[in-house]
Amino acid sequence: MCRMDFAALTIFPDIFKAYWEHGILRRAIAQGRISATAVDIRAFTADRHHTTDDRPFGGGCGMVMKPEPLAAALRDTRRRLPRAVTVLLTPQGRVFDQPVAAQLAAAEGLILICGRYEGVDERISDTLIDLELSIGDYVLTGGELAALVVMDAVTRLIPGVLGGEESAAKDSFEGHLLEHAHYTRPQVFEGQAVPEVLLSGNHRAIEAWRRETALTRTVLRRPDLLAARPLCAEDIATLRELAERIERIIEAQHQRGVGPLSGGQ
Ligand code: 9D3
């Protein structure tokens, strides 16, 4: 059985526990498909005040995470998880995406180091880190949420964590097309009906409709996803048919005398 051991190194271990106690992560832990531990960096301090930060050499505002407690916590965790990949969550890292999640899902373990303050001492990242990850271009107050994001995205890719049909079938195009629209009961909600085709029982028509809505949403909202990966011939045909439908609508407007030089109306 595939199994993944996660360890999060943090000065706020309680943040993790609440998330781990719910939903798919909780089930994955209960089934023994993953393990998850929060390692309190403060437990590896030697001074009376359990100091984890200090002032930056060279001056400036903000504090820096001290290297000694972090290195001690990391070495202790590595003794327990010798084959784990060590990841530092930092705004300077490579942006985490689905292909990175898929790569990390093949590891035997992940040690996720969560920075606080202005960041961790550079000598930690220089020598003890395999990979630096950011979760996107916005400013957080620390690495804990980013570590949870990585854990969440990686966990659902571990074989057996999701139910059978959920996982394998969709993974092939996960990440390069938006999902189709979803509807459930009631059939009419606040005056808005569910699209007819979904009630037809015609599974081929439903599949075609879903693919078409997925494609058109992607074209309109996230064209960058389409540019990143080629479409199959059928999808291109669907888009061409859509383009022709739009063309006919424009053409019909021309017939009524509306065009770029007509001044509208
Ligand atoms: C004065 C410069 N600082 C504020 C702009 C730099 C800075 C230091 C530490 C900004 C954020 C943080 C805390 N963030 C993370 O630890 C972090 C993060 C993020 O902020 N955004 C996206 N991904 C990540 S991963 C870790």
PDB file of N, CA, C and O in Angstrom, residues 152-178:
ATOM      1  N   ASP A 152      -2.880  18.912   1.697  1.00  0.00           N
ATOM      2  CA  ASP A 152      -4.221  18.600   1.204  1.00  0.00           C
ATOM      3  C   ASP A 152      -4.175  18.146  -0.250  1.00  0.00           C
ATOM      4  O   ASP A 152      -4.722  17.108  -0.611  1.00  0.00           O
ATOM      5  N   ALA A 153      -3.483  18.921  -1.086  1.00  0.00           N
ATOM      6  CA  ALA A 153      -3.418  18.613  -2.520  1.00  0.00           C
ATOM      7  C   ALA A 153      -2.652  17.319  -2.775  1.00  0.00           C
ATOM      8  O   ALA A 153      -3.019  16.554  -3.674  1.00  0.00           O
ATOM      9  N   VAL A 154      -1.609  17.055  -1.980  1.00  0.00           N
ATOM     10  CA  VAL A 154      -0.809  15.837  -2.174  1.00  0.00           C
ATOM     11  C   VAL A 154      -1.590  14.611  -1.677  1.00  0.00           C
ATOM     12  O   VAL A 154      -1.612  13.568  -2.326  1.00  0.00           O
ATOM     13  N   THR A 155      -2.262  14.759  -0.527  1.00  0.00           N
ATOM     14  CA  THR A 155      -2.965  13.618   0.061  1.00  0.00           C
ATOM     15  C   THR A 155      -4.015  13.041  -0.889  1.00  0.00           C
ATOM     16  O   THR A 155      -4.117  11.826  -1.048  1.00  0.00           O
ATOM     17  N   ARG A 156      -4.783  13.898  -1.555  1.00  0.00           N
ATOM     18  CA  ARG A 156      -5.836  13.368  -2.419  1.00  0.00           C
ATOM     19  C   ARG A 156      -5.297  12.663  -3.658  1.00  0.00           C
ATOM     20  O   ARG A 156      -6.050  11.986  -4.360  1.00  0.00           O
ATOM     21  N   LEU A 157      -3.973  12.795  -3.919  1.00  0.00           N
ATOM     22  CA  LEU A 157      -3.363  12.087  -5.052  1.00  0.00           C
ATOM     23  C   LEU A 157      -2.771  10.735  -4.646  1.00  0.00           C
ATOM     24  O   LEU A 157      -2.301   9.988  -5.499  1.00  0.00           O
ATOM     25  N   ILE A 158      -2.773  10.436  -3.349  1.00  0.00           N
ATOM     26  CA  ILE A 158      -2.216   9.156  -2.905  1.00  0.00           C
ATOM     27  C   ILE A 158      -3.236   8.052  -3.191  1.00  0.00           C
ATOM     28  O   ILE A 158      -4.406   8.175  -2.825  1.00  0.00           O
ATOM     29  N   PRO A 159      -2.812   6.993  -3.880  1.00  0.00           N
ATOM     30  CA  PRO A 159      -3.744   5.928  -4.269  1.00  0.00           C
ATOM     31  C   PRO A 159      -4.546   5.410  -3.076  1.00  0.00           C
ATOM     32  O   PRO A 159      -3.975   5.145  -2.016  1.00  0.00           O
ATOM     33  N   GLY A 160      -5.861   5.304  -3.255  1.00  0.00           N
ATOM     34  CA  GLY A 160      -6.713   4.772  -2.207  1.00  0.00           C
ATOM     35  C   GLY A 160      -7.328   5.833  -1.315  1.00  0.00           C
ATOM     36  O   GLY A 160      -8.267   5.546  -0.583  1.00  0.00           O
ATOM     37  N   VAL A 161      -6.838   7.061  -1.382  1.00  0.00           N
ATOM     38  CA  VAL A 161      -7.369   8.115  -0.501  1.00  0.00           C
ATOM     39  C   VAL A 161      -8.749   8.568  -0.973  1.00  0.00           C
ATOM     40  O   VAL A 161      -9.674   8.728  -0.171  1.00  0.00           O
ATOM     41  N   LEU A 162      -8.903   8.753  -2.280  1.00  0.00           N
ATOM     42  CA  LEU A 162     -10.226   9.074  -2.827  1.00  0.00           C
ATOM     43  C   LEU A 162     -10.903   7.777  -3.254  1.00  0.00           C
ATOM     44  O   LEU A 162     -10.241   6.780  -3.518  1.00  0.00           O
ATOM     45  N   GLY A 163     -12.239   7.802  -3.355  1.00  0.00           N
ATOM     46  CA  GLY A 163     -12.964   6.642  -3.853  1.00  0.00           C
ATOM     47  C   GLY A 163     -12.553   6.354  -5.286  1.00  0.00           C
ATOM     48  O   GLY A 163     -12.112   7.245  -5.998  1.00  0.00           O
ATOM     49  N   GLY A 164     -12.715   5.114  -5.721  1.00  0.00           N
ATOM     50  CA  GLY A 164     -12.256   4.643  -7.029  1.00  0.00           C
ATOM     51  C   GLY A 164     -12.564   5.553  -8.204  1.00  0.00           C
ATOM     52  O   GLY A 164     -11.652   5.999  -8.902  1.00  0.00           O
ATOM     53  N   GLU A 165     -13.851   5.855  -8.444  1.00  0.00           N
ATOM     54  CA  GLU A 165     -14.197   6.618  -9.657  1.00  0.00           C
ATOM     55  C   GLU A 165     -13.747   8.064  -9.546  1.00  0.00           C
ATOM     56  O   GLU A 165     -13.401   8.689 -10.535  1.00  0.00           O
ATOM     57  N   GLU A 166     -13.739   8.604  -8.331  1.00  0.00           N
ATOM     58  CA  GLU A 166     -13.287   9.983  -8.125  1.00  0.00           C
ATOM     59  C   GLU A 166     -11.876  10.199  -8.657  1.00  0.00           C
ATOM     60  O   GLU A 166     -11.594  11.198  -9.289  1.00  0.00           O
ATOM     61  N   SER A 167     -10.993   9.226  -8.364  1.00  0.00           N
ATOM     62  CA  SER A 167      -9.569   9.463  -8.581  1.00  0.00           C
ATOM     63  C   SER A 167      -9.118   9.231 -10.010  1.00  0.00           C
ATOM     64  O   SER A 167      -8.934  10.174 -10.773  1.00  0.00           O
ATOM     65  N   ALA A 168      -8.963   7.973 -10.402  1.00  0.00           N
ATOM     66  CA  ALA A 168      -8.262   7.608 -11.638  1.00  0.00           C
ATOM     67  C   ALA A 168      -8.830   8.297 -12.888  1.00  0.00           C
ATOM     68  O   ALA A 168      -8.085   8.891 -13.659  1.00  0.00           O
ATOM     69  N   ALA A 169     -10.146   8.264 -13.059  1.00  0.00           N
ATOM     70  CA  ALA A 169     -10.764   8.694 -14.314  1.00  0.00           C
ATOM     71  C   ALA A 169     -10.441  10.139 -14.665  1.00  0.00           C
ATOM     72  O   ALA A 169     -10.149  10.460 -15.810  1.00  0.00           O
ATOM     73  N   LYS A 170     -10.486  11.012 -13.670  1.00  0.00           N
ATOM     74  CA  LYS A 170     -10.404  12.441 -13.971  1.00  0.00           C
ATOM     75  C   LYS A 170      -8.981  12.977 -13.968  1.00  0.00           C
ATOM     76  O   LYS A 170      -8.712  14.032 -14.509  1.00  0.00           O
ATOM     77  N   ASP A 171      -8.058  12.210 -13.361  1.00  0.00           N
ATOM     78  CA  ASP A 171      -6.711  12.727 -13.184  1.00  0.00           C
ATOM     79  C   ASP A 171      -6.014  13.081 -14.492  1.00  0.00           C
ATOM     80  O   ASP A 171      -5.167  13.945 -14.525  1.00  0.00           O
ATOM     81  N   SER A 172      -6.407  12.401 -15.591  1.00  0.00           N
ATOM     82  CA  SER A 172      -5.708  12.617 -16.854  1.00  0.00           C
ATOM     83  C   SER A 172      -5.848  14.057 -17.333  1.00  0.00           C
ATOM     84  O   SER A 172      -4.924  14.600 -17.910  1.00  0.00           O
ATOM     85  N   PHE A 173      -7.004  14.683 -17.085  1.00  0.00           N
ATOM     86  CA  PHE A 173      -7.066  16.084 -17.506  1.00  0.00           C
ATOM     87  C   PHE A 173      -7.192  17.063 -16.355  1.00  0.00           C
ATOM     88  O   PHE A 173      -7.419  18.250 -16.552  1.00  0.00           O
ATOM     89  N   GLU A 174      -6.981  16.557 -15.140  1.00  0.00           N
ATOM     90  CA  GLU A 174      -6.985  17.454 -13.999  1.00  0.00           C
ATOM     91  C   GLU A 174      -5.930  18.534 -14.207  1.00  0.00           C
ATOM     92  O   GLU A 174      -4.809  18.234 -14.603  1.00  0.00           O
ATOM     93  N   GLY A 175      -6.285  19.765 -13.996  1.00  0.00           N
ATOM     94  CA  GLY A 175      -5.299  20.821 -14.086  1.00  0.00           C
ATOM     95  C   GLY A 175      -5.220  21.513 -15.425  1.00  0.00           C
ATOM     96  O   GLY A 175      -4.521  22.490 -15.557  1.00  0.00           O
ATOM     97  N   HIS A 176      -5.913  21.020 -16.463  1.00  0.00           N
ATOM     98  CA  HIS A 176      -5.847  21.782 -17.707  1.00  0.00           C
ATOM     99  C   HIS A 176      -7.208  22.147 -18.270  1.00  0.00           C
ATOM    100  O   HIS A 176      -7.300  22.726 -19.340  1.00  0.00           O
ATOM    101  N   LEU A 177      -8.255  21.848 -17.541  1.00  0.00           N
ATOM    102  CA  LEU A 177      -9.603  22.261 -17.939  1.00  0.00           C
ATOM    103  C   LEU A 177     -10.406  22.520 -16.667  1.00  0.00           C
ATOM    104  O   LEU A 177     -10.265  21.797 -15.695  1.00  0.00           O
ATOM    105  N   LEU A 178     -11.246  23.550 -16.699  1.00  0.00           N
ATOM    106  CA  LEU A 178     -12.140  23.758 -15.562  1.00  0.00           C
ATOM    107  C   LEU A 178     -13.221  22.694 -15.584  1.00  0.00           C
ATOM    108  O   LEU A 178     -13.499  22.097 -16.617  1.00  0.00           O
TER     109      LEU A 178
END
